[in-house]
Amino acid sequence: MPTIQSMPGTGSDEEISDDDNIPDAQPTYVTSRQSTTPLASWDVFRDPPPPNASLSENSDKYMSVTVKCLKVFAYLLTFAAVLVGGVITKGIMLLMASQLKNKKTLPLCTRDYNNLRPEKDYMVTIPAAENVAWAWMIFFAYIIPEMGSWFRSMRMCIFKKWTRAPFID
């Protein structure tokens, strides 16, 4: 009866006796890129790619590095655009909300009026009609994105297939 050594990586060095039906732990084919480690019978089709030998293949490495750098740049640019847009919209909302105070008085700039005395401070009161206009601007600033989402949802419901969610969900 022949004896067979245990497979590499099994952790056992004792000999196992069996019949001749078990294949050796050597690959069934020979290539020019033969690995120094023996392959197990279940891993004989492992074929790692060859090292880059030509200049055109090496330039692909530089191309992949360039693509990665461009992706990072695109991520940073997108982050900056979203951050700046968010700050601007939040500032505009705060500006509109600050205009809603009733009977708001502000100092008048006398530089544009030649017939007013510059040494005297003039105050102006904002009329109620302007407060109403600012309230409508805030309403439209909030409702327009909601209407866009509603139109998109209705378009998807009307022109595309959809299924109703189960009651349990």
mmCIF file with all atom_site columns, N, CA and C in Angstrom, residues 28-62:
data_model
loop_
_atom_site.group_PDB
_atom_site.id
_atom_site.type_symbol
_atom_site.label_atom_id
_atom_site.label_alt_id
_atom_site.label_comp_id
_atom_site.label_asym_id
_atom_site.label_entity_id
_atom_site.label_seq_id
_atom_site.pdbx_PDB_ins_code
_atom_site.Cartn_x
_atom_site.Cartn_y
_atom_site.Cartn_z
_atom_site.occupancy
_atom_site.B_iso_or_equiv
_atom_site.pdbx_formal_charge
_atom_site.auth_seq_id
_atom_site.auth_comp_id
_atom_site.auth_asym_id
_atom_site.auth_atom_id
_atom_site.pdbx_PDB_model_num
ATOM 1   N N  . THR A 1 28 ? -1.451 20.185 -13.001 1.00 0.00 ? 28 THR A N  1
ATOM 2   C CA . THR A 1 28 ? -1.563 19.286 -14.135 1.00 0.00 ? 28 THR A CA 1
ATOM 3   C C  . THR A 1 28 ? -1.056 19.927 -15.416 1.00 0.00 ? 28 THR A C  1
ATOM 4   N N  . TYR A 1 29 ? -0.555 21.143 -15.366 1.00 0.00 ? 29 TYR A N  1
ATOM 5   C CA . TYR A 1 29 ? -0.014 21.819 -16.544 1.00 0.00 ? 29 TYR A CA 1
ATOM 6   C C  . TYR A 1 29 ? 1.242  22.563 -16.131 1.00 0.00 ? 29 TYR A C  1
ATOM 7   N N  . VAL A 1 30 ? 2.048  22.905 -17.092 1.00 0.00 ? 30 VAL A N  1
ATOM 8   C CA . VAL A 1 30 ? 3.288  23.608 -16.815 1.00 0.00 ? 30 VAL A CA 1
ATOM 9   C C  . VAL A 1 30 ? 3.284  24.894 -17.630 1.00 0.00 ? 30 VAL A C  1
ATOM 10  N N  . THR A 1 31 ? 3.579  26.008 -16.969 1.00 0.00 ? 31 THR A N  1
ATOM 11  C CA . THR A 1 31 ? 3.662  27.300 -17.655 1.00 0.00 ? 31 THR A CA 1
ATOM 12  C C  . THR A 1 31 ? 5.017  27.900 -17.398 1.00 0.00 ? 31 THR A C  1
ATOM 13  N N  . SER A 1 32 ? 5.307  28.990 -18.113 1.00 0.00 ? 32 SER A N  1
ATOM 14  C CA . SER A 1 32 ? 6.589  29.653 -17.920 1.00 0.00 ? 32 SER A CA 1
ATOM 15  C C  . SER A 1 32 ? 6.601  30.442 -16.623 1.00 0.00 ? 32 SER A C  1
ATOM 16  N N  . ARG A 1 33 ? 5.419  30.715 -16.061 1.00 0.00 ? 33 ARG A N  1
ATOM 17  C CA . ARG A 1 33 ? 5.318  31.484 -14.824 1.00 0.00 ? 33 ARG A CA 1
ATOM 18  C C  . ARG A 1 33 ? 5.055  30.548 -13.646 1.00 0.00 ? 33 ARG A C  1
ATOM 19  N N  . GLN A 1 34 ? 5.698  29.451 -13.597 1.00 0.00 ? 34 GLN A N  1
ATOM 20  C CA . GLN A 1 34 ? 5.442  28.448 -12.574 1.00 0.00 ? 34 GLN A CA 1
ATOM 21  C C  . GLN A 1 34 ? 5.707  29.030 -11.191 1.00 0.00 ? 34 GLN A C  1
ATOM 22  N N  . SER A 1 35 ? 4.740  28.893 -10.286 1.00 0.00 ? 35 SER A N  1
ATOM 23  C CA . SER A 1 35 ? 4.851  29.388 -8.925  1.00 0.00 ? 35 SER A CA 1
ATOM 24  C C  . SER A 1 35 ? 5.811  28.504 -8.149  1.00 0.00 ? 35 SER A C  1
ATOM 25  N N  . THR A 1 36 ? 6.473  29.072 -7.168  1.00 0.00 ? 36 THR A N  1
ATOM 26  C CA . THR A 1 36 ? 7.404  28.286 -6.353  1.00 0.00 ? 36 THR A CA 1
ATOM 27  C C  . THR A 1 36 ? 6.668  27.468 -5.316  1.00 0.00 ? 36 THR A C  1
ATOM 28  N N  . THR A 1 37 ? 5.450  27.864 -4.961  1.00 0.00 ? 37 THR A N  1
ATOM 29  C CA . THR A 1 37 ? 4.689  27.082 -3.987  1.00 0.00 ? 37 THR A CA 1
ATOM 30  C C  . THR A 1 37 ? 3.871  26.045 -4.733  1.00 0.00 ? 37 THR A C  1
ATOM 31  N N  . PRO A 1 38 ? 3.820  24.827 -4.225  1.00 0.00 ? 38 PRO A N  1
ATOM 32  C CA . PRO A 1 38 ? 3.022  23.806 -4.908  1.00 0.00 ? 38 PRO A CA 1
ATOM 33  C C  . PRO A 1 38 ? 1.536  24.118 -4.756  1.00 0.00 ? 38 PRO A C  1
ATOM 34  N N  . LEU A 1 39 ? 0.772  23.829 -5.788  1.00 0.00 ? 39 LEU A N  1
ATOM 35  C CA . LEU A 1 39 ? -0.654 24.082 -5.781  1.00 0.00 ? 39 LEU A CA 1
ATOM 36  C C  . LEU A 1 39 ? -1.396 22.837 -5.341  1.00 0.00 ? 39 LEU A C  1
ATOM 37  N N  . ALA A 1 40 ? -2.441 23.028 -4.571  1.00 0.00 ? 40 ALA A N  1
ATOM 38  C CA . ALA A 1 40 ? -3.278 21.916 -4.147  1.00 0.00 ? 40 ALA A CA 1
ATOM 39  C C  . ALA A 1 40 ? -4.108 21.462 -5.336  1.00 0.00 ? 40 ALA A C  1
ATOM 40  N N  . SER A 1 41 ? -4.633 20.238 -5.250  1.00 0.00 ? 41 SER A N  1
ATOM 41  C CA . SER A 1 41 ? -5.383 19.706 -6.383  1.00 0.00 ? 41 SER A CA 1
ATOM 42  C C  . SER A 1 41 ? -6.655 20.511 -6.659  1.00 0.00 ? 41 SER A C  1
ATOM 43  N N  . TRP A 1 42 ? -7.196 21.176 -5.664  1.00 0.00 ? 42 TRP A N  1
ATOM 44  C CA . TRP A 1 42 ? -8.396 21.977 -5.889  1.00 0.00 ? 42 TRP A CA 1
ATOM 45  C C  . TRP A 1 42 ? -8.050 23.369 -6.406  1.00 0.00 ? 42 TRP A C  1
ATOM 46  N N  . ASP A 1 43 ? -6.762 23.714 -6.466  1.00 0.00 ? 43 ASP A N  1
ATOM 47  C CA . ASP A 1 43 ? -6.349 25.054 -6.861  1.00 0.00 ? 43 ASP A CA 1
ATOM 48  C C  . ASP A 1 43 ? -5.435 25.018 -8.083  1.00 0.00 ? 43 ASP A C  1
ATOM 49  N N  . VAL A 1 44 ? -5.585 24.019 -8.935  1.00 0.00 ? 44 VAL A N  1
ATOM 50  C CA . VAL A 1 44 ? -4.671 23.880 -10.058 1.00 0.00 ? 44 VAL A CA 1
ATOM 51  C C  . VAL A 1 44 ? -4.913 24.902 -11.147 1.00 0.00 ? 44 VAL A C  1
ATOM 52  N N  . PHE A 1 45 ? -6.080 25.525 -11.192 1.00 0.00 ? 45 PHE A N  1
ATOM 53  C CA . PHE A 1 45 ? -6.373 26.471 -12.260 1.00 0.00 ? 45 PHE A CA 1
ATOM 54  C C  . PHE A 1 45 ? -6.055 27.905 -11.872 1.00 0.00 ? 45 PHE A C  1
ATOM 55  N N  . ARG A 1 46 ? -5.365 28.093 -10.779 1.00 0.00 ? 46 ARG A N  1
ATOM 56  C CA . ARG A 1 46 ? -4.956 29.427 -10.369 1.00 0.00 ? 46 ARG A CA 1
ATOM 57  C C  . ARG A 1 46 ? -3.864 29.891 -11.318 1.00 0.00 ? 46 ARG A C  1
ATOM 58  N N  . ASP A 1 47 ? -4.087 31.013 -11.988 1.00 0.00 ? 47 ASP A N  1
ATOM 59  C CA . ASP A 1 47 ? -3.151 31.503 -12.987 1.00 0.00 ? 47 ASP A CA 1
ATOM 60  C C  . ASP A 1 47 ? -2.961 33.011 -12.779 1.00 0.00 ? 47 ASP A C  1
ATOM 61  N N  . PRO A 1 48 ? -2.004 33.412 -11.954 1.00 0.00 ? 48 PRO A N  1
ATOM 62  C CA . PRO A 1 48 ? -1.820 34.847 -11.709 1.00 0.00 ? 48 PRO A CA 1
ATOM 63  C C  . PRO A 1 48 ? -1.332 35.548 -12.975 1.00 0.00 ? 48 PRO A C  1
ATOM 64  N N  . PRO A 1 49 ? -1.660 36.842 -13.117 1.00 0.00 ? 49 PRO A N  1
ATOM 65  C CA . PRO A 1 49 ? -1.217 37.558 -14.314 1.00 0.00 ? 49 PRO A CA 1
ATOM 66  C C  . PRO A 1 49 ? 0.302  37.737 -14.322 1.00 0.00 ? 49 PRO A C  1
ATOM 67  N N  . PRO A 1 50 ? 0.891  37.818 -15.502 1.00 0.00 ? 50 PRO A N  1
ATOM 68  C CA . PRO A 1 50 ? 2.345  37.984 -15.576 1.00 0.00 ? 50 PRO A CA 1
ATOM 69  C C  . PRO A 1 50 ? 2.736  39.404 -15.175 1.00 0.00 ? 50 PRO A C  1
ATOM 70  N N  . PRO A 1 51 ? 3.960  39.594 -14.760 1.00 0.00 ? 51 PRO A N  1
ATOM 71  C CA . PRO A 1 51 ? 4.411  40.955 -14.446 1.00 0.00 ? 51 PRO A CA 1
ATOM 72  C C  . PRO A 1 51 ? 4.476  41.786 -15.726 1.00 0.00 ? 51 PRO A C  1
ATOM 73  N N  . ASN A 1 52 ? 4.286  43.091 -15.579 1.00 0.00 ? 52 ASN A N  1
ATOM 74  C CA . ASN A 1 52 ? 4.318  43.977 -16.738 1.00 0.00 ? 52 ASN A CA 1
ATOM 75  C C  . ASN A 1 52 ? 5.731  44.045 -17.289 1.00 0.00 ? 52 ASN A C  1
ATOM 76  N N  . ALA A 1 53 ? 5.859  43.690 -18.553 1.00 0.00 ? 53 ALA A N  1
ATOM 77  C CA . ALA A 1 53 ? 7.182  43.668 -19.161 1.00 0.00 ? 53 ALA A CA 1
ATOM 78  C C  . ALA A 1 53 ? 7.360  44.752 -20.208 1.00 0.00 ? 53 ALA A C  1
ATOM 79  N N  . SER A 1 54 ? 6.266  45.212 -20.806 1.00 0.00 ? 54 SER A N  1
ATOM 80  C CA . SER A 1 54 ? 6.418  46.188 -21.878 1.00 0.00 ? 54 SER A CA 1
ATOM 81  C C  . SER A 1 54 ? 6.101  47.591 -21.376 1.00 0.00 ? 54 SER A C  1
ATOM 82  N N  . LEU A 1 55 ? 6.526  48.583 -22.115 1.00 0.00 ? 55 LEU A N  1
ATOM 83  C CA . LEU A 1 55 ? 6.326  49.969 -21.741 1.00 0.00 ? 55 LEU A CA 1
ATOM 84  C C  . LEU A 1 55 ? 4.855  50.349 -21.786 1.00 0.00 ? 55 LEU A C  1
ATOM 85  N N  . SER A 1 56 ? 4.112  49.816 -22.748 1.00 0.00 ? 56 SER A N  1
ATOM 86  C CA . SER A 1 56 ? 2.691  50.152 -22.835 1.00 0.00 ? 56 SER A CA 1
ATOM 87  C C  . SER A 1 56 ? 1.929  49.614 -21.636 1.00 0.00 ? 56 SER A C  1
ATOM 88  N N  . GLU A 1 57 ? 2.319  48.474 -21.102 1.00 0.00 ? 57 GLU A N  1
ATOM 89  C CA . GLU A 1 57 ? 1.662  47.940 -19.922 1.00 0.00 ? 57 GLU A CA 1
ATOM 90  C C  . GLU A 1 57 ? 2.024  48.745 -18.691 1.00 0.00 ? 57 GLU A C  1
ATOM 91  N N  . ASN A 1 58 ? 3.241  49.263 -18.620 1.00 0.00 ? 58 ASN A N  1
ATOM 92  C CA . ASN A 1 58 ? 3.634  50.109 -17.503 1.00 0.00 ? 58 ASN A CA 1
ATOM 93  C C  . ASN A 1 58 ? 2.903  51.438 -17.536 1.00 0.00 ? 58 ASN A C  1
ATOM 94  N N  . SER A 1 59 ? 2.581  51.951 -18.724 1.00 0.00 ? 59 SER A N  1
ATOM 95  C CA . SER A 1 59 ? 1.858  53.214 -18.805 1.00 0.00 ? 59 SER A CA 1
ATOM 96  C C  . SER A 1 59 ? 0.426  53.047 -18.310 1.00 0.00 ? 59 SER A C  1
ATOM 97  N N  . ASP A 1 60 ? -0.110 51.835 -18.361 1.00 0.00 ? 60 ASP A N  1
ATOM 98  C CA . ASP A 1 60 ? -1.435 51.598 -17.798 1.00 0.00 ? 60 ASP A CA 1
ATOM 99  C C  . ASP A 1 60 ? -1.429 51.815 -16.292 1.00 0.00 ? 60 ASP A C  1
ATOM 100 N N  . LYS A 1 61 ? -0.309 51.515 -15.641 1.00 0.00 ? 61 LYS A N  1
ATOM 101 C CA . LYS A 1 61 ? -0.187 51.748 -14.207 1.00 0.00 ? 61 LYS A CA 1
ATOM 102 C C  . LYS A 1 61 ? -0.285 53.244 -13.923 1.00 0.00 ? 61 LYS A C  1
ATOM 103 N N  . TYR A 1 62 ? 0.396  54.051 -14.722 1.00 0.00 ? 62 TYR A N  1
ATOM 104 C CA . TYR A 1 62 ? 0.339  55.498 -14.536 1.00 0.00 ? 62 TYR A CA 1
ATOM 105 C C  . TYR A 1 62 ? -1.061 56.019 -14.840 1.00 0.00 ? 62 TYR A C  1
#
